[in-house]
XYZ file of C-alpha atoms in Angstrom:
612
model
C 6.337 -19.537 4.551
C 9.293 -21.381 6.791
C 11.999 -23.067 5.874
C 15.599 -25.557 5.895
C 18.616 -24.753 6.338
C 22.167 -26.866 7.131
C 25.771 -27.586 6.266
C 28.342 -30.234 5.661
C 31.593 -30.529 5.986
C 32.615 -28.659 8.990
C 33.708 -30.792 12.338
C 32.106 -30.453 15.763
C 30.092 -32.283 18.349
C 26.959 -33.510 17.888
C 25.676 -30.760 20.361
C 27.352 -28.096 19.236
C 26.378 -29.187 15.830
C 22.540 -28.955 16.753
C 22.969 -25.427 18.486
C 24.150 -24.399 15.325
C 21.522 -25.747 13.398
C 18.924 -24.059 15.422
C 20.521 -20.941 15.532
C 20.866 -20.929 11.393
C 16.900 -21.657 11.819
C 15.868 -18.784 13.751
C 15.074 -15.854 11.043
C 12.989 -18.892 9.321
C 10.360 -19.300 12.088
C 10.457 -15.731 13.148
C 7.297 -14.226 11.530
C 4.908 -17.903 11.598
C 6.192 -19.383 14.925
C 6.564 -22.622 13.417
C 8.330 -25.092 15.337
C 12.265 -25.818 14.415
C 13.215 -29.630 14.303
C 16.785 -30.007 13.870
C 19.496 -32.949 13.626
C 23.133 -33.404 13.169
C 26.389 -35.611 12.847
C 29.780 -35.281 13.921
C 30.620 -33.276 10.560
C 26.836 -31.689 9.832
C 23.857 -30.643 10.508
C 20.246 -29.303 9.134
C 17.071 -27.513 10.734
C 13.597 -27.390 9.362
C 11.444 -25.054 10.354
C 7.550 -25.574 8.630
C 4.355 -26.850 10.149
C 2.266 -30.155 9.656
C 2.213 -31.573 6.114
C 5.064 -29.507 5.202
C 7.663 -30.538 7.270
C 9.869 -34.014 6.560
C 12.537 -35.064 8.182
C 14.675 -38.161 8.763
C 18.079 -39.432 10.005
C 20.056 -42.496 10.401
C 24.000 -43.869 10.563
C 24.756 -40.737 9.379
C 22.388 -40.077 6.730
C 20.483 -36.805 7.341
C 17.286 -35.627 5.041
C 14.960 -33.062 5.143
C 11.703 -32.187 2.974
C 10.087 -28.592 3.077
C 6.702 -28.675 1.338
C 4.615 -30.599 -0.184
C 6.057 -33.940 -2.260
C 4.220 -36.191 -4.460
C 5.488 -39.757 -5.751
C 4.863 -40.574 -9.641
C 4.947 -44.287 -8.729
C 1.926 -45.999 -7.148
C 3.668 -47.946 -4.385
C 5.989 -45.440 -3.215
C 2.709 -43.166 -2.685
C 1.150 -45.773 -0.530
C 4.804 -45.861 1.346
C 4.757 -42.688 2.005
C 1.593 -42.800 3.252
C 2.664 -45.555 5.698
C 6.072 -44.328 6.655
C 6.229 -41.282 5.668
C 7.453 -38.607 2.948
C 11.104 -38.303 4.537
C 11.591 -42.249 4.655
C 10.211 -43.065 1.662
C 12.375 -40.271 -0.475
C 15.842 -41.810 1.704
C 14.960 -45.241 0.749
C 14.285 -44.560 -3.312
C 17.158 -42.218 -2.815
C 19.338 -44.677 -1.822
C 18.120 -47.205 -4.074
C 18.178 -44.968 -7.691
C 20.248 -42.132 -6.464
C 19.316 -38.827 -8.738
C 17.040 -41.017 -10.696
C 14.487 -40.594 -7.858
C 14.257 -36.949 -8.715
C 12.571 -37.851 -11.687
C 9.762 -39.530 -9.788
C 9.258 -36.370 -7.311
C 6.528 -33.714 -7.797
C 5.298 -31.253 -6.119
C 5.636 -27.800 -4.360
C 9.213 -28.157 -2.659
C 13.008 -27.880 -2.044
C 14.610 -30.844 -0.046
C 18.315 -31.724 1.217
C 20.017 -34.797 1.903
C 23.810 -34.747 3.347
C 25.294 -38.446 3.794
C 28.336 -38.280 6.413
C 29.065 -41.529 5.116
C 30.751 -40.404 1.566
C 30.499 -36.933 2.562
C 28.345 -36.401 0.096
C 25.239 -33.917 -0.220
C 22.406 -33.105 -2.375
C 19.617 -30.207 -2.549
C 16.701 -29.777 -4.748
C 13.954 -27.161 -5.370
C 10.459 -28.247 -7.437
C 10.240 -27.469 -11.204
C 8.702 -24.300 -10.887
C 11.188 -22.736 -7.973
C 8.083 -22.152 -5.478
C 10.405 -23.362 -2.509
C 13.579 -21.552 -3.056
C 17.385 -23.074 -1.605
C 20.490 -20.835 -1.577
C 23.723 -21.956 -0.771
C 28.069 -21.121 -0.381
C 30.362 -23.498 -0.956
C 33.418 -22.178 0.756
C 36.943 -23.941 1.243
C 34.986 -27.719 1.051
C 32.265 -26.595 3.075
C 28.529 -26.713 1.999
C 26.219 -24.656 3.700
C 22.394 -23.690 2.356
C 19.588 -22.263 3.369
C 15.922 -21.240 2.098
C 16.965 -17.875 2.726
C 20.427 -16.112 2.864
C 19.271 -14.836 6.547
C 20.200 -18.120 7.622
C 23.122 -18.834 5.354
C 24.598 -15.822 7.025
C 24.179 -17.043 10.369
C 26.743 -19.866 9.907
C 29.663 -19.428 12.157
C 32.167 -19.040 9.190
C 29.644 -16.887 6.773
C 31.363 -14.308 5.009
C 27.991 -12.059 4.183
C 30.126 -9.606 1.651
C 27.464 -7.581 -0.670
C 28.221 -8.292 -4.202
C 28.461 -5.171 -6.695
C 26.949 -7.248 -9.551
C 24.110 -8.207 -7.843
C 23.183 -4.297 -6.482
C 23.794 -3.156 -10.153
C 21.702 -6.270 -11.177
C 18.685 -5.443 -8.426
C 18.525 -1.643 -10.280
C 17.976 -3.532 -13.737
C 15.572 -6.031 -12.693
C 14.485 -4.528 -9.401
C 15.371 -8.080 -7.976
C 18.535 -10.141 -7.993
C 17.981 -12.560 -10.698
C 19.405 -16.193 -10.033
C 21.660 -18.121 -9.769
C 23.324 -15.129 -8.493
C 22.736 -13.236 -5.003
C 22.984 -9.989 -3.350
C 25.910 -11.997 -1.280
C 29.715 -12.616 -2.760
C 30.069 -16.684 -3.010
C 26.769 -17.159 -2.814
C 23.945 -18.415 -5.555
C 20.630 -20.353 -5.516
C 19.006 -23.236 -7.655
C 17.220 -22.555 -10.545
C 13.517 -24.156 -11.374
C 13.825 -27.379 -11.655
C 17.749 -27.917 -10.718
C 19.365 -29.942 -8.155
C 23.074 -29.368 -6.758
C 25.487 -32.478 -5.980
C 28.274 -32.132 -3.610
C 31.044 -34.335 -3.646
C 34.698 -34.186 -2.076
C 34.723 -30.094 -1.447
C 33.146 -29.509 -5.529
C 29.892 -28.622 -6.178
C 27.938 -29.148 -9.518
C 24.204 -28.292 -10.739
C 22.249 -29.892 -13.018
C 18.666 -30.286 -14.632
C 16.445 -32.940 -13.321
C 13.139 -30.948 -14.914
C 13.068 -28.536 -17.865
C 9.896 -27.071 -20.067
C 9.317 -29.449 -23.161
C 7.420 -27.895 -25.251
C 4.931 -30.225 -27.725
C 3.738 -27.721 -30.249
C 1.963 -29.892 -32.789
C 0.044 -31.911 -30.986
C -3.468 -31.181 -31.801
C -6.401 -32.082 -29.993
C -10.470 -30.752 -30.426
C -10.926 -28.568 -27.792
C -14.014 -30.110 -26.553
C -11.488 -32.746 -25.206
C -8.721 -30.526 -24.065
C -11.483 -28.238 -22.439
C -12.852 -31.485 -20.586
C -8.930 -32.320 -19.393
C -8.482 -28.456 -18.742
C -10.973 -28.539 -16.033
C -10.206 -31.503 -14.582
C -6.794 -30.540 -13.872
C -7.545 -27.103 -12.489
C -10.034 -28.990 -9.785
C -7.321 -31.138 -8.967
C -4.643 -28.912 -8.736
C -7.298 -26.494 -6.345
C -8.312 -29.695 -4.357
C -5.075 -30.533 -3.649
C -3.514 -26.964 -2.738
C -6.901 -26.990 -0.113
C -5.611 -30.100 1.569
C -7.785 -30.483 4.814
C -7.372 -26.697 5.749
C -9.910 -24.214 5.681
C -8.262 -21.591 3.081
C -8.649 -18.761 1.518
C -8.100 -16.854 -2.194
C -6.404 -13.664 -3.393
C -9.072 -12.101 -5.376
C -7.971 -9.181 -7.752
C -11.037 -9.922 -10.371
C -8.741 -11.080 -13.142
C -9.487 -14.064 -14.755
C -6.735 -16.367 -12.565
C -7.448 -15.691 -9.106
C -11.681 -15.757 -10.036
C -10.697 -18.581 -11.361
C -9.708 -20.072 -8.278
C -12.129 -18.669 -6.679
C -15.323 -20.509 -8.443
C -13.109 -23.420 -7.893
C -12.604 -23.075 -4.407
C -15.887 -22.531 -3.470
C -16.643 -26.113 -5.904
C -14.174 -28.364 -4.250
C -14.092 -27.300 -0.434
C -18.229 -27.140 -0.840
C -18.856 -24.100 0.889
C -18.264 -20.314 -0.189
C -14.767 -19.336 -0.595
C -13.482 -16.586 2.054
C -11.770 -14.307 -0.685
C -9.762 -10.868 -0.292
C -9.233 -8.028 -2.115
C -7.223 -4.813 -2.116
C -8.317 -1.366 -3.326
C -6.360 2.127 -4.000
C -8.454 5.614 -3.404
C -6.327 6.834 -6.807
C -7.932 6.921 -10.343
C -6.617 4.069 -12.706
C -5.138 2.025 -10.116
C -8.318 0.381 -8.167
C -10.051 -2.518 -9.268
C -12.152 -3.362 -6.925
C -15.119 -3.422 -9.227
C -14.203 -6.523 -10.787
C -13.071 -8.391 -7.836
C -16.765 -7.638 -6.401
C -18.236 -9.118 -10.049
C -16.461 -12.459 -9.271
C -16.991 -12.500 -5.895
C -20.884 -12.053 -6.544
C -20.760 -14.394 -9.253
C -19.696 -17.549 -6.917
C -21.475 -16.079 -3.546
C -17.960 -15.857 -1.803
C -17.531 -14.498 1.670
C -15.631 -11.236 0.452
C -13.323 -9.082 2.431
C -12.318 -5.563 1.076
C -9.518 -3.596 1.925
C -8.438 0.152 0.964
C -4.868 0.478 1.394
C -4.028 4.367 2.386
C -0.404 6.239 2.034
C 0.081 5.575 6.153
C -0.167 1.854 5.493
C 2.513 2.078 3.022
C 4.686 4.038 5.299
C 4.036 1.989 8.278
C 4.591 -1.182 5.967
C 7.744 -0.679 3.823
C 10.103 -1.057 6.785
C 8.686 -4.417 7.301
C 8.352 -5.956 3.524
C 11.861 -4.541 3.288
C 13.389 -6.806 6.377
C 11.212 -9.772 5.325
C 12.967 -10.084 1.946
C 16.846 -11.560 2.196
C 17.811 -9.870 -0.527
C 16.838 -6.225 -1.972
C 13.066 -6.428 -3.731
C 11.742 -3.792 -4.974
C 8.641 -5.364 -6.429
C 6.191 -2.466 -4.906
C 2.651 -4.677 -5.133
C 4.179 -7.098 -2.595
C 2.557 -4.609 0.048
C -0.817 -5.015 -0.773
C 0.147 -8.865 -1.177
C 0.815 -8.575 2.931
C -2.629 -6.702 3.712
C -4.498 -9.083 1.800
C -2.707 -12.030 3.603
C -2.679 -9.844 6.798
C -6.982 -10.053 6.642
C -6.556 -13.659 5.470
C -4.706 -14.200 9.048
C -7.071 -12.196 10.823
C -10.391 -14.368 9.575
C -8.333 -17.726 11.130
C -6.912 -18.719 8.074
C -3.517 -20.466 7.797
C -3.387 -20.820 4.268
C -4.330 -18.754 0.890
C -4.728 -19.668 -2.815
C -2.486 -17.183 -4.710
C -3.211 -16.973 -8.783
C 0.295 -16.458 -10.143
C 1.433 -18.668 -12.853
C -1.378 -18.294 -15.364
C -0.298 -15.970 -17.763
C 3.159 -17.502 -17.531
C 1.831 -20.808 -18.479
C -1.376 -19.755 -21.014
C -0.209 -16.012 -22.452
C -1.785 -13.705 -20.574
C 1.109 -10.796 -20.575
C 0.481 -7.783 -22.591
C 4.089 -7.944 -23.355
C 3.264 -11.259 -25.608
C 0.659 -9.750 -27.685
C 3.119 -6.200 -28.214
C 5.913 -9.044 -28.795
C 4.076 -10.655 -31.519
C 3.597 -7.607 -33.558
C 7.512 -6.712 -33.302
C 7.808 -10.217 -35.059
C 6.005 -9.311 -37.859
C 8.185 -7.199 -38.879
C 11.238 -9.398 -39.095
C 8.944 -11.835 -40.956
C 8.733 -9.208 -43.959
C 11.294 -9.580 -46.772
C 14.281 -7.818 -46.197
C 14.611 -6.442 -49.177
C 10.859 -4.752 -48.609
C 12.528 -3.294 -45.249
C 15.527 -2.240 -46.266
C 14.649 -1.432 -49.789
C 11.247 0.309 -49.618
C 9.747 0.568 -45.954
C 12.904 2.150 -43.782
C 13.780 4.537 -47.292
C 10.532 5.748 -46.866
C 9.646 5.988 -43.928
C 12.724 7.542 -42.325
C 13.026 9.711 -45.532
C 10.152 12.144 -45.203
C 11.270 15.653 -44.273
C 9.986 16.054 -41.099
C 8.618 13.486 -40.276
C 9.345 13.539 -36.410
C 6.392 16.176 -36.563
C 4.054 13.932 -37.737
C 2.463 11.192 -35.414
C 1.975 8.335 -37.810
C 5.300 8.530 -39.425
C 6.775 9.006 -35.614
C 5.025 5.901 -34.663
C 5.942 4.000 -37.561
C 9.499 4.803 -36.689
C 9.426 3.769 -33.157
C 7.955 0.875 -34.313
C 10.273 -0.134 -36.912
C 13.610 0.984 -34.114
C 11.691 -1.695 -31.705
C 11.164 -4.312 -34.015
C 14.511 -4.379 -35.369
C 15.945 -4.709 -32.252
C 16.239 -8.555 -31.647
C 14.889 -10.987 -28.750
C 14.909 -10.880 -25.634
C 16.774 -7.184 -25.473
C 13.266 -6.121 -27.155
C 11.637 -6.676 -23.950
C 13.780 -4.132 -22.192
C 13.397 -1.166 -24.660
C 11.394 0.436 -21.235
C 13.880 -0.872 -18.714
C 14.570 2.229 -16.803
C 18.242 1.717 -15.865
C 18.512 1.637 -19.893
C 16.920 4.821 -20.597
C 18.973 6.921 -17.867
C 22.233 5.058 -18.626
C 24.422 3.184 -16.241
C 26.926 5.811 -16.084
C 24.201 8.418 -14.804
C 22.660 6.593 -12.415
C 26.029 4.724 -10.597
C 29.011 6.566 -9.352
C 32.466 5.531 -11.290
C 33.785 4.000 -8.334
C 30.864 1.400 -8.194
C 30.853 1.165 -11.771
C 34.233 -0.160 -11.761
C 33.567 -3.408 -9.877
C 30.741 -4.450 -12.634
C 29.824 -5.733 -15.768
C 27.047 -3.465 -16.946
C 26.497 -6.316 -19.738
C 25.428 -8.856 -17.489
C 22.279 -8.371 -17.431
C 22.000 -8.723 -21.173
C 24.090 -11.861 -21.489
C 21.720 -13.375 -18.507
C 18.551 -12.771 -20.629
C 19.924 -13.869 -23.874
C 21.221 -17.032 -21.850
C 17.706 -18.070 -20.427
C 15.931 -16.879 -23.199
C 17.543 -19.268 -26.114
C 17.630 -22.218 -23.641
C 14.443 -23.089 -24.641
C 13.103 -26.107 -27.170
C 10.309 -23.792 -28.282
C 10.049 -23.098 -31.941
C 7.446 -20.330 -30.973
C 7.609 -17.206 -30.154
C 5.074 -17.589 -27.622
C 6.430 -20.664 -26.202
C 9.929 -18.905 -25.534
C 9.026 -15.954 -24.442
C 6.962 -18.224 -21.609
C 9.464 -20.167 -20.685
C 11.835 -17.321 -20.274
C 9.031 -15.935 -18.011
C 9.285 -19.096 -15.988
C 12.450 -17.644 -14.697
C 12.118 -13.878 -14.219
C 8.368 -13.008 -14.005
C 7.350 -16.464 -11.748
C 10.450 -17.663 -10.128
C 12.566 -14.351 -9.492
C 10.199 -12.392 -9.562
C 6.280 -12.799 -8.774
C 6.303 -16.238 -6.677
C 9.012 -14.343 -3.948
C 7.230 -11.329 -3.821
C 3.747 -13.078 -2.774
C 5.680 -16.042 -0.720
C 7.105 -13.537 1.673
C 4.172 -11.035 1.517
C 2.318 -13.684 3.286
C 5.114 -14.718 5.437
C 5.073 -11.752 6.888
C 1.892 -11.625 7.642
C 2.230 -15.416 8.940
C 0.538 -17.087 6.295
C 0.995 -19.681 4.210
C 0.444 -19.636 0.327
C -0.241 -22.469 -2.693
C -0.122 -21.683 -6.082
C -2.566 -24.103 -8.013
C -2.225 -22.523 -11.408
C 1.515 -23.770 -11.446
C 1.316 -27.484 -10.504
C 2.609 -29.989 -11.856
C -0.629 -31.113 -13.425
C -1.347 -27.736 -15.775
C 2.316 -27.458 -16.057
C 1.934 -30.485 -18.511
C -1.358 -29.572 -19.856
C 0.008 -26.044 -20.795
C 3.051 -27.339 -22.477
C 1.151 -29.693 -25.269
C -0.826 -26.794 -26.239
C -0.511 -25.646 -29.232
C 1.614 -22.069 -29.785
C -1.898 -20.394 -31.454
C -4.029 -21.149 -28.673
C -2.010 -19.384 -26.167
C -1.674 -16.481 -28.139
C -4.406 -16.235 -30.835
C -2.475 -13.436 -32.716
C -3.001 -10.633 -30.353
C -5.582 -12.137 -28.411
C -3.941 -12.993 -24.946
C -4.748 -16.296 -23.035
C -7.264 -17.979 -25.637
C -7.910 -21.683 -25.040
C -7.774 -20.615 -21.415
C -10.528 -17.848 -22.009
C -12.484 -19.467 -24.276
C -12.456 -23.213 -22.171
C -13.828 -21.037 -19.219
C -16.441 -19.070 -20.900
C -19.708 -19.611 -19.084
C -18.040 -20.530 -15.889
C -16.244 -17.105 -15.781
C -18.425 -13.887 -15.873
C -17.991 -12.474 -18.733
C -16.964 -8.843 -17.858
C -13.950 -10.931 -16.456
C -13.269 -12.545 -19.284
C -13.019 -9.457 -21.677
C -11.961 -7.162 -18.907
C -8.385 -5.572 -19.300
C -5.621 -6.819 -17.704
C -4.636 -4.873 -13.946
C -3.331 -6.595 -10.858
C -2.073 -5.386 -7.499
C -0.342 -2.175 -9.092
C 0.449 0.526 -6.323
C -0.181 4.237 -7.041
C 3.330 5.212 -5.113
C 4.620 7.891 -7.306
C 0.994 9.363 -7.328
C 0.935 10.024 -3.150
C 4.651 10.519 -3.243
C 3.267 13.971 -4.706
C 0.682 14.566 -2.292
C 1.509 12.462 1.161
C 3.796 14.239 3.840
C 4.997 11.164 5.971
C 5.574 9.328 2.203
C 7.658 11.773 0.765
C 9.405 12.452 4.409
C 10.357 8.539 4.560
C 12.018 8.430 0.467
C 13.190 11.778 1.000
C 15.076 10.327 4.644
C 15.850 6.750 2.709
C 17.843 8.373 -0.673
C 19.735 11.146 1.554
C 20.834 8.075 3.637
C 21.556 6.030 0.519
C 24.071 8.826 -1.161
C 26.907 7.781 1.433
C 26.179 4.619 -0.019
C 28.229 5.694 -2.872
C 26.971 3.116 -5.450
C 23.940 5.758 -6.630
C 25.260 8.803 -8.230
C 23.939 12.015 -5.551
C 22.718 14.226 -8.641
C 21.071 11.488 -10.336
C 19.071 10.942 -6.870
C 18.424 14.682 -7.032
C 17.429 14.617 -10.760
C 14.919 12.035 -9.859
C 13.417 13.352 -7.204
C 13.450 17.457 -8.412
C 12.668 16.505 -11.901
C 11.634 13.398 -13.464
C 9.340 12.613 -10.545
C 7.301 15.928 -11.688
C 7.273 14.747 -15.443
C 5.850 11.439 -14.628
C 5.071 10.160 -11.434
C 4.183 6.723 -11.985
C 7.215 6.260 -14.476
C 9.855 7.316 -12.672
C 8.348 6.825 -9.228
C 9.147 3.176 -10.048
C 13.033 4.095 -9.681
C 12.613 6.252 -6.424
C 10.598 2.673 -5.061
C 13.372 0.474 -5.938
C 16.194 3.186 -4.531
C 14.069 3.401 -1.135
C 13.601 -0.297 -1.016
C 17.412 -0.900 -1.333
C 18.134 1.813 1.428
C 15.907 0.091 3.529
C 17.111 -3.422 3.334
C 20.501 -2.107 3.751
C 19.163 -0.617 7.082
C 17.746 -3.819 8.488
C 21.046 -5.389 8.136
C-alpha cells in the first residue's frame, strides 16, 4: 500500500526536516519495503513510500508536491505532457495555472499534497472513491498529514491521544467512520474531498460528488455494449504493465474480473480463493465454477482456526485504528498466495454491489418502503389496529411476522438500516462503563448516518442507499480492509469496478436497472448473461465471511486468545466487565455467529491497543 506524509508550519534546517520526513514514512514502508523518497524546505517536509508508477514527487523553489497512486488527466494535452514530463510536474504546473480547478481534471486512484513555502499554503486531496486515504491534524498553525495515522504520530510534535467518541463509534460500526478517527484532533478526508490550509486554518471542500441522472433512458443493447467496453478498459487500466492476479470468491464481481483479466492479458488469469471447513461458510464450489469457465490458473487455500490465531495480532497491527471486519483475515491469506506466486498486484472486486445494487439490504429496504407508500388512513385506520389488536397475536407466526414488518417499516431511513445493530441491541449502558459513557455522545453515530444519507441528490431509495454505502461500506470499511490485508502480504491492490469510468456509467443508469422490484443488480447480471456462468448469476450472495463464532466454541487456542484479550480489555474501563462475562458465558452459546461478531470486535480492539 505504501503512502505519503509530511507537514508545513514548523521551522527547522533542511537536513533536520528531511530526517523527520523519512522517520514519519517508516510505517508506510514497513511491509512492502518500498523505497522512501523525501524532500524538504525550512518550513516543511514530505516523504513518499511507493514503487514504480505509484510514486510521483516534485520540488522547485519552495514548492513541494507528492502524489501517491495512479492519476490521469482528462485533458489530452495534459496527458501528453505527463507522459513526457511526469505526472508530478504536470500537476504542479496545472495547479499554478488554475488552482483548485485543476482537481476537476484529475481522475484515478490517488492522494496528493502540495506544500508552498512561499505562500505558507497547503493542499491535500484524495480520489473520488476514497481508495487512497489521507489523515491530517492542524495544531497551533502546523498541518501534519499522512496516509496513515501511524505516520502522523511519529512527528516530533504529535499528540496521539485516544478519542473516546472514536472508541464508541468503533463498537457501533466495527470501524471508525470518517471524517473522525480514533485520535483526538485527527481527521480523515472523505471521498472526493480536498483540504486547503492557509494562515494556520484548514477548510475542506468537495471537488466531486455522486450526481445521479435518474431519468436518462437508453436501449438495453446500447447500455450493454458501453458497459462491456468500460469494464474491459477499467481492467486493462488496473493491470497496467504488470502480471497481476485476482481475488475469486465465486460471486458476480470477482468472476467478472477473472474473466476479463484473461481477456485483456491474453493469458489465463491467476485467481485466488479462500475456503473454510465450516458448514454454511464455504463458497469454494462457485469459485471453482468460475475458474473452470474462464480456464484460470486457480489457487485455493483453506483457512484454519490456527491460521486465525496466527494472523490476529498481525492484522491488528497493520491498521492505524481499530478495525473489526473479520474478513480482513481471509483477504490476507488470498493476497499471501498471490505474493508467493511472484505477483505484485491483485485485483479486488469491491464496489460492484455499491454501484449497481447488489446488497441484500437494498431489496429488504425496498420492501419496507412499500408500507410507507400505503395511504396513512389505511395504515393507521385499518392495518395496524387489525394486526396489533389480535388477542394473543404474538404467539401466531404470521401475525408476529406482520408486526415485525410494520415496526421496522415505520422506522425512518437511515435508522432502519441499523435495527440489527449489535450495540443498539445490547444497549450502550449495558456495554460501556458509566465513566466512559460520560465522555461521549451516544447519538453521534445516528447523526452521522443521517448527515451522509441526506447529503445526496438522489430521488430514488436505491440511489440514496448507494451514495450512503459509497462512504460507510466502501471508503470506511471494504476498501481499507482489502488494502491493508494486501499491504500485510506486501501486495498492491487495485479495484477496477470503481474506476471513474464505471462510476460515471453507473450514475446514468435508471434506478430500476439497479434494483428491479427485489431483483438485485438487474442490469449488471443481464448484461453479463452469456459471459458469466448461469450458476454464478443466480447464486445467493456470500463472500469471504469468517466462521469465527463457530470456531471459537471448538478451538482451544482461539478461545485462549479471545479470553486473554477480553480479560485485559476489562482493565481499560471502557467496556463493563459484567457485559464481557455475559457475552462469553451466555450470549455466545445462544447464537455463536451473531454474538461472536461482538467478541471479535472487542478482541481486535484490545489487540490494536497492545500493538501501540
